[in-house]
Structure formats: structure tokens, C-alpha cells
Coordinates of C-alpha atoms in Angstrom, one line a residue:
M566 CA -23.1 -99.7 155.3
D567 CA -24.9 -101.1 152.4
G568 CA -28.7 -100.5 152.4
S569 CA -29.3 -104.2 152.6
G570 CA -28.8 -104.1 156.3
S571 CA -27.5 -107.7 156.2
W572 CA -24.6 -109.4 157.9
D573 CA -23.1 -109.8 154.4
A574 CA -22.7 -106.0 154.2
I575 CA -19.3 -106.6 155.8
D576 CA -16.8 -108.9 154.3
W577 CA -15.3 -110.5 157.4
N578 CA -12.4 -112.0 155.4
Q579 CA -11.0 -108.7 154.2
I580 CA -8.4 -108.5 156.9
K581 CA -6.4 -111.7 157.4
E582 CA -3.3 -110.4 159.1
P583 CA -2.9 -108.0 161.9
R584 CA -2.0 -104.5 160.8
P585 CA 1.5 -103.3 161.6
P586 CA 2.0 -101.5 164.9
R587 CA 1.1 -97.8 165.0
S588 CA 4.1 -95.5 165.0
S589 CA 2.6 -92.1 165.7
S590 CA 2.2 -91.5 169.4
R591 CA 3.9 -88.1 169.9
G592 CA 4.9 -88.8 173.4
M593 CA 1.5 -90.2 174.5
E594 CA 2.6 -93.8 174.8
D595 CA 1.5 -94.1 178.4
F596 CA -2.1 -92.9 177.6
L597 CA -2.9 -94.5 174.3
L598 CA -5.0 -97.7 173.8
E599 CA -4.0 -100.5 171.6
D600 CA -3.5 -99.4 168.0
E601 CA -4.5 -95.8 168.9
E602 CA -2.6 -93.2 166.8
V603 CA -2.2 -89.5 167.3
Y604 CA -3.1 -87.4 164.2
A605 CA -2.8 -83.9 165.6
Q606 CA -1.7 -82.3 168.9
G607 CA -1.7 -79.0 170.8
H608 CA 0.6 -78.1 173.7
G609 CA -0.1 -75.7 176.5
V610 CA -3.9 -75.9 175.8
V611 CA -6.1 -74.8 178.6
L612 CA -9.4 -76.7 179.4
L613 CA -11.5 -73.7 180.4
N614 CA -14.0 -75.9 182.3
T615 CA -11.4 -76.6 184.9
D616 CA -8.6 -74.1 184.1
E617 CA -6.2 -76.9 183.6
A618 CA -3.3 -76.7 181.1
G619 CA -2.2 -79.8 179.2
I620 CA -1.7 -81.6 175.9
L621 CA -4.7 -82.0 173.6
S622 CA -4.5 -84.9 171.1
V623 CA -6.7 -86.0 168.2
T624 CA -6.4 -89.7 167.8
N625 CA -8.1 -92.2 165.5
F626 CA -10.4 -93.0 168.5
R627 CA -10.9 -89.8 170.6
L628 CA -10.1 -86.3 171.6
L629 CA -7.6 -86.9 174.4
F630 CA -6.7 -84.3 177.1
V631 CA -3.7 -85.0 179.4
S632 CA -3.0 -82.6 182.3
Q633 CA 0.3 -80.9 182.3
A634 CA 0.4 -80.8 186.2
T635 CA -0.9 -84.3 187.1
K636 CA 0.3 -86.2 184.0
G637 CA -3.1 -87.9 183.9
V638 CA -6.0 -88.1 181.5
I639 CA -8.7 -85.5 182.3
E640 CA -12.0 -87.3 181.6
L641 CA -14.1 -84.1 181.1
G642 CA -11.8 -83.0 178.3
T643 CA -11.6 -86.5 176.7
I644 CA -14.3 -87.7 174.4
P645 CA -14.6 -90.3 171.6
L646 CA -14.9 -88.9 168.2
T647 CA -18.2 -90.6 167.6
A648 CA -19.6 -88.9 170.7
I649 CA -18.9 -85.4 169.4
E650 CA -22.1 -83.6 168.4
K651 CA -20.8 -80.2 167.3
I652 CA -17.4 -78.5 166.8
N653 CA -17.4 -74.7 167.0
D654 CA -14.3 -72.4 166.6
D655 CA -16.3 -69.2 166.6
V656 CA -16.7 -68.8 170.3
K657 CA -17.0 -65.6 172.4
L658 CA -15.8 -65.4 176.0
Q659 CA -18.2 -64.0 178.6
P660 CA -17.0 -60.8 180.3
L661 CA -15.8 -62.2 183.6
P662 CA -13.6 -60.5 186.2
R663 CA -10.9 -63.1 185.9
Q664 CA -10.7 -62.7 182.1
H665 CA -7.3 -62.3 180.6
D666 CA -6.1 -59.2 178.9
K667 CA -8.8 -58.3 176.4
K668 CA -6.3 -57.2 173.9
Q669 CA -4.8 -60.7 173.8
P670 CA -6.6 -62.7 171.1
R671 CA -8.1 -66.0 172.3
E672 CA -7.9 -69.2 170.2
L673 CA -11.0 -71.0 171.4
L674 CA -12.5 -74.3 170.3
Q675 CA -15.8 -75.5 171.6
V676 CA -16.8 -79.2 171.6
I677 CA -20.4 -80.3 172.4
G678 CA -20.9 -83.9 173.1
K679 CA -23.9 -86.2 172.7
D680 CA -23.7 -86.7 176.4
M681 CA -24.6 -83.0 176.9
R682 CA -21.0 -82.0 177.7
V683 CA -20.0 -78.5 176.6
I684 CA -16.2 -78.3 176.8
V685 CA -14.0 -75.4 175.6
F686 CA -10.2 -75.4 174.9
D687 CA -8.0 -72.3 174.8
F688 CA -5.0 -72.6 172.5
L689 CA -1.8 -70.6 172.5
P690 CA -2.2 -67.6 170.3
K691 CA -0.2 -67.0 167.1
T692 CA 0.3 -70.8 166.6
K693 CA -1.2 -73.2 164.1
Q694 CA -2.2 -75.7 166.9
K695 CA -5.9 -74.8 167.0
N696 CA -6.3 -75.1 163.2
E697 CA -4.4 -78.4 163.1
V698 CA -6.7 -79.9 165.9
F699 CA -9.8 -78.5 164.3
D700 CA -8.9 -79.8 160.8
A701 CA -8.1 -83.2 162.3
L702 CA -11.5 -83.4 164.1
R703 CA -13.3 -82.4 160.9
R704 CA -11.4 -85.0 158.9
Y705 CA -11.4 -88.0 161.2
S706 CA -14.8 -87.7 162.8
K707 CA -16.0 -89.5 159.6
P708 CA -13.5 -91.9 158.2
T709 CA -13.5 -92.4 154.4
H710 CA -13.6 -96.2 154.6
L711 CA -15.3 -98.6 157.0
W712 CA -12.1 -100.3 157.9
D713 CA -10.6 -97.0 159.1
L714 CA -12.9 -97.0 162.1
Y715 CA -11.0 -97.6 165.3
A716 CA -13.2 -100.5 166.1
F717 CA -11.5 -102.4 163.3
S718 CA -8.0 -101.4 164.3
C719 CA -7.6 -103.6 167.4
D720 CA -6.2 -107.0 166.5
P721 CA -8.2 -107.6 163.3
S722 CA -7.0 -111.3 163.3
T723 CA -9.6 -111.8 166.1
V724 CA -12.3 -110.5 163.8
Y725 CA -11.2 -112.9 161.1
Q726 CA -11.0 -116.0 163.2
K727 CA -13.8 -115.7 165.7
S728 CA -16.4 -113.2 164.7
D729 CA -18.7 -114.7 162.1
P730 CA -22.0 -113.0 163.1
K731 CA -24.1 -115.7 161.4
M732 CA -22.6 -118.4 163.5
R733 CA -23.0 -116.4 166.6
L734 CA -26.7 -115.9 165.8
L735 CA -27.1 -119.7 165.3
K736 CA -25.3 -120.3 168.5
E737 CA -27.8 -118.1 170.3
Y738 CA -30.7 -119.9 168.7
H739 CA -29.2 -123.2 169.9
R740 CA -29.2 -121.7 173.4
L741 CA -32.8 -120.7 173.2
F742 CA -33.7 -124.2 172.1
R743 CA -31.7 -125.5 175.0
K744 CA -29.6 -127.5 172.6
W745 CA -26.0 -128.6 173.1
F746 CA -23.7 -126.5 171.0
P747 CA -21.5 -128.9 169.0
H748 CA -18.0 -127.9 167.9
S749 CA -18.4 -129.5 164.5
G750 CA -19.4 -126.9 161.9
S751 CA -21.3 -129.4 159.8
E752 CA -23.3 -130.6 162.8
F753 CA -24.0 -127.0 163.8
E754 CA -25.5 -126.1 160.5
K755 CA -28.1 -128.9 160.7
D756 CA -31.7 -128.1 161.0
L757 CA -32.6 -126.8 164.4
R758 CA -36.2 -127.7 165.5
N759 CA -38.3 -129.1 168.3
E760 CA -42.0 -130.0 168.6
W761 CA -43.1 -126.4 168.3
W762 CA -40.5 -124.3 166.4
R763 CA -37.9 -124.5 163.8
V764 CA -35.1 -122.4 162.3
S765 CA -35.8 -121.5 158.7
K766 CA -33.0 -120.6 156.2
V767 CA -35.5 -119.1 153.7
N768 CA -33.8 -115.7 154.2
S769 CA -30.3 -117.0 153.9
T770 CA -29.6 -114.7 150.9
Y771 CA -31.7 -111.9 152.4
S772 CA -34.1 -112.1 149.4
L773 CA -37.2 -112.5 151.7
C774 CA -36.4 -109.5 153.8
S775 CA -33.2 -107.5 153.5
T776 CA -33.5 -106.1 157.1
Y777 CA -34.1 -109.5 158.8
P778 CA -31.6 -112.2 159.9
S779 CA -30.4 -114.9 157.6
A780 CA -31.9 -117.5 160.0
L781 CA -35.5 -117.1 161.4
I782 CA -37.2 -118.9 164.2
V783 CA -40.8 -119.7 163.1
P784 CA -43.6 -122.1 164.2
R785 CA -42.8 -125.6 163.0
S786 CA -46.2 -125.8 161.2
I787 CA -45.3 -122.9 158.9
S788 CA -43.5 -123.8 155.7
D789 CA -41.0 -121.6 153.9
E790 CA -43.6 -121.0 151.2
D791 CA -46.0 -119.7 153.8
L792 CA -43.3 -117.3 155.0
L793 CA -42.8 -116.0 151.5
Q794 CA -46.5 -115.4 151.1
A795 CA -47.0 -113.8 154.5
S796 CA -44.1 -111.4 154.1
S797 CA -46.0 -109.4 151.4
F798 CA -48.6 -108.4 154.0
R799 CA -46.1 -106.6 156.3
S800 CA -44.4 -103.3 155.9
G801 CA -40.9 -103.8 154.5
R802 CA -41.7 -107.6 154.3
R803 CA -40.9 -107.8 158.0
L804 CA -43.2 -110.7 158.8
P805 CA -43.9 -112.1 162.3
V806 CA -41.0 -114.2 163.5
I807 CA -39.9 -115.4 167.0
S808 CA -37.3 -113.4 168.9
W809 CA -37.3 -115.4 172.2
C810 CA -39.0 -118.6 173.2
D811 CA -39.5 -120.6 176.4
P812 CA -39.1 -124.3 175.8
G813 CA -40.6 -125.0 179.2
S814 CA -44.0 -123.3 178.7
G815 CA -44.1 -123.0 174.9
A816 CA -44.6 -119.2 175.1
V817 CA -42.9 -117.0 172.6
L818 CA -42.0 -113.3 172.1
A819 CA -42.4 -112.5 168.4
R820 CA -41.8 -109.3 166.4
S821 CA -42.8 -107.8 163.1
S822 CA -43.8 -104.6 161.3
Q823 CA -47.3 -103.2 160.9
P824 CA -49.8 -105.1 158.7
L825 CA -50.8 -103.5 155.4
V826 CA -54.5 -103.4 156.1
G827 CA -55.3 -100.2 154.2
L828 CA -57.2 -97.1 154.9
M829 CA -60.4 -98.9 155.7
M830 CA -58.5 -101.6 157.7
N831 CA -60.2 -104.3 155.7
F832 CA -57.3 -105.9 153.8
R833 CA -56.5 -109.4 155.0
N834 CA -53.9 -112.1 154.2
N835 CA -54.7 -115.7 155.0
T836 CA -51.1 -116.8 155.3
D837 CA -50.3 -114.0 157.7
E838 CA -53.3 -114.9 159.9
K839 CA -52.1 -118.5 159.8
L840 CA -48.6 -117.6 160.8
V841 CA -49.7 -115.3 163.7
S842 CA -52.2 -117.9 164.9
A843 CA -49.5 -120.5 164.9
L844 CA -47.7 -118.5 167.6
C845 CA -50.3 -119.6 170.2
T846 CA -51.7 -123.0 169.1
Q847 CA -50.0 -125.0 171.7
I848 CA -51.9 -126.0 174.8
I849 CA -50.8 -124.6 178.1
D850 CA -51.6 -127.5 180.5
A851 CA -53.2 -130.9 180.7
T852 CA -56.7 -129.3 180.7
G853 CA -56.3 -128.6 177.0
S854 CA -56.5 -124.8 177.3
L855 CA -55.2 -122.9 174.3
R856 CA -52.6 -120.3 174.7
K857 CA -53.6 -116.6 174.4
L858 CA -51.9 -114.2 172.0
Y859 CA -51.4 -110.6 172.8
I860 CA -50.7 -108.4 169.7
V861 CA -49.0 -105.3 171.1
D862 CA -48.9 -102.2 168.9
A863 CA -46.3 -99.9 170.4
R864 CA -47.9 -96.8 168.8
P865 CA -50.7 -94.6 170.0
R866 CA -54.0 -95.9 168.5
A867 CA -54.5 -92.6 166.5
N868 CA -51.0 -92.9 164.9
A869 CA -51.8 -96.5 163.9
L870 CA -55.0 -95.5 162.3
A871 CA -53.3 -92.6 160.5
N872 CA -50.8 -95.0 159.0
G873 CA -53.8 -96.5 157.1
A874 CA -53.6 -93.6 154.7
K875 CA -50.2 -95.0 153.6
G876 CA -51.4 -98.6 153.5
G877 CA -50.4 -99.5 157.1
G878 CA -52.5 -99.9 160.2
S879 CA -53.0 -102.4 162.9
E880 CA -54.6 -105.9 163.3
S881 CA -58.2 -106.6 164.1
A882 CA -58.6 -109.2 166.9
S883 CA -61.5 -110.7 165.0
N884 CA -59.1 -112.0 162.3
Y885 CA -56.7 -113.7 164.8
P886 CA -58.2 -116.3 167.1
R887 CA -57.6 -116.1 170.8
S888 CA -55.9 -112.7 170.4
E889 CA -56.1 -109.3 172.0
V890 CA -54.8 -106.1 170.4
L891 CA -53.3 -103.5 172.7
F892 CA -51.8 -100.0 172.0
L893 CA -48.9 -98.8 174.3
G894 CA -49.0 -95.2 173.1
I895 CA -45.2 -94.8 172.7
Q896 CA -44.4 -91.9 170.4
N897 CA -42.4 -92.0 167.2
I898 CA -38.7 -91.2 166.6
H899 CA -39.4 -87.6 165.7
T900 CA -41.2 -86.9 169.0
M901 CA -38.5 -88.6 171.0
R902 CA -35.8 -86.6 169.2
D903 CA -37.6 -83.3 169.7
S904 CA -38.1 -84.1 173.4
L905 CA -34.4 -84.7 173.9
F906 CA -33.7 -81.6 171.7
R907 CA -35.6 -79.4 174.1
L908 CA -34.0 -80.8 177.2
R909 CA -30.5 -80.6 175.7
D910 CA -31.0 -77.1 174.4
Y911 CA -32.1 -75.9 177.8
V912 CA -29.0 -77.6 179.4
D913 CA -26.7 -76.2 176.8
T914 CA -28.1 -72.7 177.1
H915 CA -28.8 -72.4 180.8
G916 CA -26.9 -75.2 182.5
S917 CA -24.1 -74.5 185.0
V918 CA -23.0 -78.1 185.5
S919 CA -21.5 -80.4 182.9
S920 CA -22.5 -84.1 182.4
N921 CA -20.0 -85.3 185.0
G922 CA -20.8 -82.7 187.7
T923 CA -18.0 -80.3 186.8
S924 CA -18.7 -76.7 186.1
S925 CA -19.8 -76.4 182.5
A926 CA -18.2 -74.1 179.9
V927 CA -21.7 -72.7 179.2
S928 CA -21.2 -70.5 182.3
L929 CA -17.9 -69.3 180.7
V930 CA -18.6 -69.2 177.0
G931 CA -21.5 -68.2 174.9
D932 CA -22.0 -69.4 171.3
R933 CA -23.5 -67.4 168.5
R934 CA -26.9 -68.9 169.0
N935 CA -27.5 -67.1 172.3
R936 CA -25.0 -64.3 171.7
G937 CA -23.1 -64.9 174.9
S938 CA -26.1 -64.9 177.2
T939 CA -26.3 -67.4 179.9
W940 CA -28.8 -68.0 182.7
G941 CA -27.5 -66.7 186.0
G942 CA -29.6 -69.4 187.6
G943 CA -32.4 -69.5 190.1
N944 CA -35.5 -67.9 188.6
L945 CA -38.7 -69.8 189.0
N946 CA -39.8 -69.6 185.3
S947 CA -36.5 -71.3 184.2
M948 CA -36.8 -74.0 186.8
T949 CA -40.4 -74.7 185.8
Q950 CA -39.4 -74.9 182.1
F951 CA -36.6 -77.4 183.0
S952 CA -39.0 -79.5 185.1
S953 CA -41.5 -79.7 182.2
M954 CA -38.9 -80.8 179.7
L955 CA -37.3 -83.3 182.0
G956 CA -40.7 -84.7 182.9
E957 CA -41.6 -85.0 179.2
W958 CA -38.4 -87.0 178.5
L959 CA -38.8 -89.2 181.6
N960 CA -42.5 -89.9 180.6
H961 CA -41.2 -91.4 177.4
I962 CA -38.8 -93.6 179.3
Q963 CA -41.5 -94.7 181.6
S964 CA -43.8 -95.7 178.7
I965 CA -41.1 -97.9 177.3
M966 CA -40.3 -99.5 180.7
V967 CA -44.0 -100.1 181.5
G968 CA -44.6 -101.6 178.0
A969 CA -41.6 -104.0 178.3
S970 CA -42.6 -105.0 181.8
W971 CA -46.1 -105.7 180.8
I972 CA -45.0 -107.9 177.9
A973 CA -42.7 -109.9 180.1
A974 CA -45.4 -110.3 182.8
Q975 CA -47.9 -111.9 180.3
I976 CA -45.3 -114.4 179.1
V977 CA -44.4 -115.4 182.7
Q978 CA -47.7 -115.2 184.5
E979 CA -50.1 -116.4 181.8
S980 CA -47.7 -118.4 179.6
A981 CA -49.2 -116.2 176.8
S982 CA -47.4 -115.5 173.5
V983 CA -46.8 -111.8 172.5
L984 CA -46.3 -110.3 169.1
V985 CA -44.9 -106.8 169.2
H986 CA -44.7 -104.3 166.3
C987 CA -44.8 -100.6 165.6
S988 CA -44.7 -99.1 162.1
D989 CA -41.4 -100.4 160.6
G990 CA -40.6 -102.8 163.5
W991 CA -37.0 -101.7 164.1
D992 CA -37.3 -98.8 166.7
R993 CA -40.0 -99.1 169.3
T994 CA -40.4 -102.8 168.6
T995 CA -36.7 -103.4 169.2
Q996 CA -36.7 -101.4 172.4
L997 CA -39.7 -103.4 173.8
V998 CA -38.4 -106.8 172.7
A999 CA -34.9 -106.2 173.9
L1000 CA -36.0 -104.9 177.3
A1001 CA -38.5 -107.7 177.7
C1002 CA -35.7 -110.2 176.9
L1003 CA -33.6 -108.7 179.6
L1004 CA -36.4 -109.2 182.1
L1005 CA -37.2 -112.7 180.9
D1006 CA -33.8 -114.2 180.5
P1007 CA -31.0 -113.8 183.1
Y1008 CA -28.4 -114.7 180.5
Y1009 CA -29.0 -111.3 178.7
R1010 CA -28.0 -109.6 182.0
T1011 CA -24.4 -111.0 181.6
F1012 CA -21.7 -109.4 179.5
N1013 CA -21.8 -112.1 176.9
G1014 CA -25.6 -112.3 177.0
F1015 CA -26.0 -108.5 176.5
Q1016 CA -23.7 -108.7 173.5
A1017 CA -25.8 -111.6 172.1
L1018 CA -29.0 -109.6 172.7
V1019 CA -27.6 -106.5 170.8
E1020 CA -26.5 -108.6 167.9
K1021 CA -29.8 -110.6 167.8
D1022 CA -32.5 -108.0 168.3
W1023 CA -30.7 -104.8 167.2
L1024 CA -28.2 -105.6 164.5
A1025 CA -29.6 -108.8 162.9
F1026 CA -33.2 -107.3 162.9
G1027 CA -32.0 -104.2 161.0
H1028 CA -32.1 -101.3 163.5
P1029 CA -30.8 -98.3 161.5
F1030 CA -27.9 -97.4 163.8
A1031 CA -26.3 -95.1 161.2
E1032 CA -29.3 -92.9 161.1
R1033 CA -30.4 -93.0 164.7
M1034 CA -27.0 -92.6 166.4
G1035 CA -25.4 -90.7 163.6
V1036 CA -22.7 -91.7 161.1
P1037 CA -21.4 -88.1 161.1
T1038 CA -20.9 -86.0 158.1
I1039 CA -19.3 -82.5 158.1
T1040 CA -21.2 -79.6 156.7
D1041 CA -19.7 -76.2 156.4
N1042 CA -22.1 -73.3 157.2
N1043 CA -21.9 -70.3 155.1
S1044 CA -21.3 -67.9 158.0
G1045 CA -18.4 -68.6 160.3
S1046 CA -16.7 -71.9 160.9
Q1047 CA -19.3 -73.8 162.9
F1048 CA -19.5 -77.5 162.0
E1049 CA -22.4 -79.8 162.8
L1050 CA -22.0 -83.6 162.8
L1051 CA -25.3 -84.4 161.0
R1052 CA -27.0 -87.7 160.2
Q1053 CA -27.7 -89.3 156.9
P1054 CA -31.4 -89.1 155.9
S1055 CA -33.7 -91.9 155.0
L1056 CA -36.2 -91.8 152.1
G1057 CA -39.9 -91.4 152.6
T1058 CA -39.9 -90.2 156.2
L1059 CA -41.2 -87.2 157.9
S1060 CA -39.2 -84.0 157.7
N1061 CA -37.8 -82.3 160.8
S1062 CA -38.4 -78.8 162.0
P1063 CA -36.5 -76.5 159.7
N1064 CA -34.7 -74.7 162.6
R1065 CA -33.2 -77.9 164.0
G1066 CA -29.7 -79.1 163.2
A1067 CA -27.9 -82.0 164.9
L1068 CA -29.1 -83.6 168.1
G1069 CA -29.1 -81.0 170.8
S1070 CA -28.2 -78.0 168.6
S1071 CA -30.0 -75.3 166.6
V1072 CA -29.1 -73.9 163.3
S1073 CA -30.7 -71.5 161.0
T1074 CA -31.8 -72.8 157.6
S1075 CA -30.1 -69.8 156.1
N1076 CA -26.8 -71.0 157.4
T1077 CA -26.9 -74.4 155.9
T1078 CA -26.1 -75.4 152.3
S1079 CA -28.7 -76.8 150.0
G1080 CA -30.1 -80.2 151.0
Q1081 CA -28.6 -80.1 154.5
S1082 CA -31.8 -79.0 156.3
Q1083 CA -33.1 -82.5 156.0
T1084 CA -30.1 -84.4 157.1
S1085 CA -31.0 -85.0 160.7
N1086 CA -34.6 -86.1 160.0
N1087 CA -34.1 -89.6 161.3
S1088 CA -31.7 -89.2 164.2
S1089 CA -33.3 -90.3 167.4
P1090 CA -32.1 -91.5 170.9
I1091 CA -33.6 -95.0 170.6
L1092 CA -30.6 -96.9 172.1
L1093 CA -30.1 -94.2 174.7
Q1094 CA -33.7 -94.7 175.9
V1095 CA -33.1 -98.4 176.3
I1096 CA -29.9 -97.8 178.3
Y1097 CA -31.9 -95.4 180.5
S1098 CA -34.6 -98.0 180.9
F1099 CA -32.2 -100.8 181.7
L1100 CA -30.4 -98.7 184.3
G1101 CA -33.8 -97.7 185.7
A1102 CA -34.9 -101.3 185.9
L1103 CA -31.7 -102.2 187.8
C1104 CA -32.3 -99.4 190.3

């Protein structure tokens, strides 16, 4: 999408009429979803993970494998195109006793998923089926146009009529204010405010902050002019605004990016201090006690201080009355990515079980990275290595869960307000705010509520999904035909280890074309960690 990160990046009126029905099904009518179309197909294909033969189809949504014997979809061999991490057609079979005639050429295609699946298909020799499937995967894993994504194929008339994201955001703000949601558009657009907060339209054209929503909940005592002045003191102009509020107690959960305090941490902004202080000026009870404000910096303290060299840093409690600054010690996107890299590399190289409990193709097939070697299983050193990597990954999950739980607890138990930020305010901040909202508000634990939460705190507040989760691009390595689905880079961020390719895979820098070694710098399992944390909280 456009770098603005705004809702206006999509013209929701482009499609006014439903598209004509898809016509290409190639005999898969009983298995295709609405508007799903088959682009390429292979017959008599064997899924080596299970030794099942069937039909393998590349559609505009997924790689679909249907068993020839049971006439049913085999889930292990079926994966959405956007969930594919790597495609490799240069695969070597392990020398197993049940291996077919060694003189018979094998047409193998390996697909590695972001969910750690390693699946391998064996095509009929002396046919063009493998090349057709492989070429279709390369072509359709990244559509040329936004509207070619399968998400926009299903009944686009619904998108046109009911899916104005700005209106949905305002509807959620109405719910937070406990206001009745009128059906009249003119009434709905009226100023929304109460004795403490208001909704500002100062960012309606995204001129204040291109990665913030068009409507912002702010303290009622803060003017639009104040917002304009305060924004200059925060990284990316992502000034403190309210994400969730409790009309009963007056407590708020706010978010921002880091303040630009400088190397000596002595730069100040009076308007920013006024805005932050306004988050906690209400009295809690009849005794006249003023509300406390916790400023939660998601980063390790050392990292926050190091950001001072680039103009960033963290707040000083002495500049914000009734406040306390805390550091949660959550690592950055690069550390999170590398932690998952190590865990996935181990599973890919040594694992004997796939992501759904079925025998993994790693035990059958070796790639060029490990030259066919696999772990026979069971030695103590390997298990210790696995435990270490798994423990490291789970420690990161725990840090996020503990941080979000602590934030929610202060709002509930102390009626305190909490301001959360990290560096940019769109990764760790989004994780903590979203999880805290899940704990604070039961509505977000419903289907409609979870959708509203994702739209409010992830999409509207500019989480870079394309970089973190991977809008895939195909890169052709100089040696062989191994294709990585790599991420698009951001400017001005730390570089990744040169021997790392896409998430969960390793590539040599000598095997990548110029400029490609930096393409995965900003991929990171941010949303995956929230899903892990959410499931952990439910358990």
C-alpha cells in the first residue's frame, strides 16, 4: 500500500458491482471456496509426507491438495499462498530403503510454510506439471495489483456498501463513550465528547500524522492547536492519544511513540507535557485524590538510552506530574525475528514432526542447505539446543503477556491511566495495548469485537503489516531454482544478519542478487506473538 498508512490508501469505491463468476475450476467445484479459481494443476501428484496421491491445484487463494483415494482435501498439503515461506524445486531424496528405482528421475517440489510446515510433492516424470505448478506459485504468490488479492474477490459489493473503515472506527469510539449509535450519517458525524474526552478530527487528512487514525480520542482540555504542537516532540509525530477509556472510572489507556529528548535527555516540550498530564487530571473519588499516570516504556532501559543518540529516548518522571516511568524490557523486532529464526531453523533441519503432528518431509528430504543430512533424533546435545531456543522464544512471549497484564491491572485496581510506547509505537506498543484491551474489555473477546480491535489498534494506528508479515516478492537465486518469499525493506532501520533470508530460512549472500540481502530486515513475528499470548491467556 501507499506509504501514508492511512485508510485513504484504498479507494473503497473502486468496485461497485460484483465481479462475474469464476469459470476456471478444472473439476474442483466441490472443493473451491467462493470466487476461488484454479490457475495450474498437477494430477497423480504424491504428497511425500503421507505417501498419498492426488490432485495438486494452485488457486488464487491457496495451494490445494485433494486425495485421489478419499476424494477429500488433505490439510497438510493445503496451504494459503500468503502462508508460503519458501518454494524449492532443487530437492534431494534421502537414501531410504523404500526409495523408488534410483534410475527413475524424481520431479520434487518443496514448500516451506510460515507455520513451520515442510511439505514435499512428487510429480509424474516427463510431464510439464511440476513446472506449471511452480511457475504459478511464483507468479500468484504476489499479485500485481491490490485488487487481485483473493480477499477482494469475494462479493466486492459488500466492501462497497458496508465497509467504510472510517465509519467503523467512529462506531467503535461511540461504543467506548457508551453512546447510542444513531443510524443517521449526519448525526453520527457530530462531535463526540463527554466531560473528560473528545474526538478530534485534526488528522482527518492525515496531515498531522500519516500513520495515525483520521479521528483521535484526546483529553477535552487539549485543543487541536495543542495537538499540532505536541506532535513535533514525538518520533514520527505519533503523539500521545487515547486508545481505550473507561467512562466509569475515567481511566485511560493511551499510546504514542518515544519522545525526542536527545542524547542528554534534556529536551522538553511544554505542550507534550500538558497533553500527557491531561491523561490523569481527573479525580478518582470524593476525597479529591488525583489519578496516577504510569508511563510504560516497552523497551529495555539500555535500548531507550541508546536511542538518545538518534534523538529519541524516554520520559523523565520529574517532567510529568503524578507519573511513574517503567521499562518492560521487551526486545525489538530484530531480536524477535532472530529468536524465531533459530527455533524454526532447528525444526526445519532436525524435526521429525510437522506442524500438525504428521511426519515431516524433513525426515524424507534434505535441502541444499544441509546437503541431505537430518537428525536421526534423540541425542542429548540436540535436545538441549532445542530446549534453549524454545525457552528463549517463550520468554519473549512471557514478557509481552506479563507487560499487558500489568497494564490492565493498574487500570482496574488503581483506576490509574497508562501511556504505553516503545520506539516507533507500532510494534511492541500495539502488542501491549491490544492485549491489555482484550483483558479490560470483554467485547474484544467476541468475533465482532476482535475485528474492531484489529482495525483500531493495528490497522488504524499504522502497524506495518506488509513488512512484518511479508508482502512477498520473488527473488531468483543465481544457483539453482530456489525461491524465497522475501519482505520489503524499510528505510533507516537496522540491517539483518547477512546470512539470513526469509523468515525461518538461510541463504548465502553469494546466492542473492544485488540489494536482496537487506530485503528481510524488517520482517518480525509481531502479530504471531500476540496470537500466542492471547491463546496463552485463554488457557
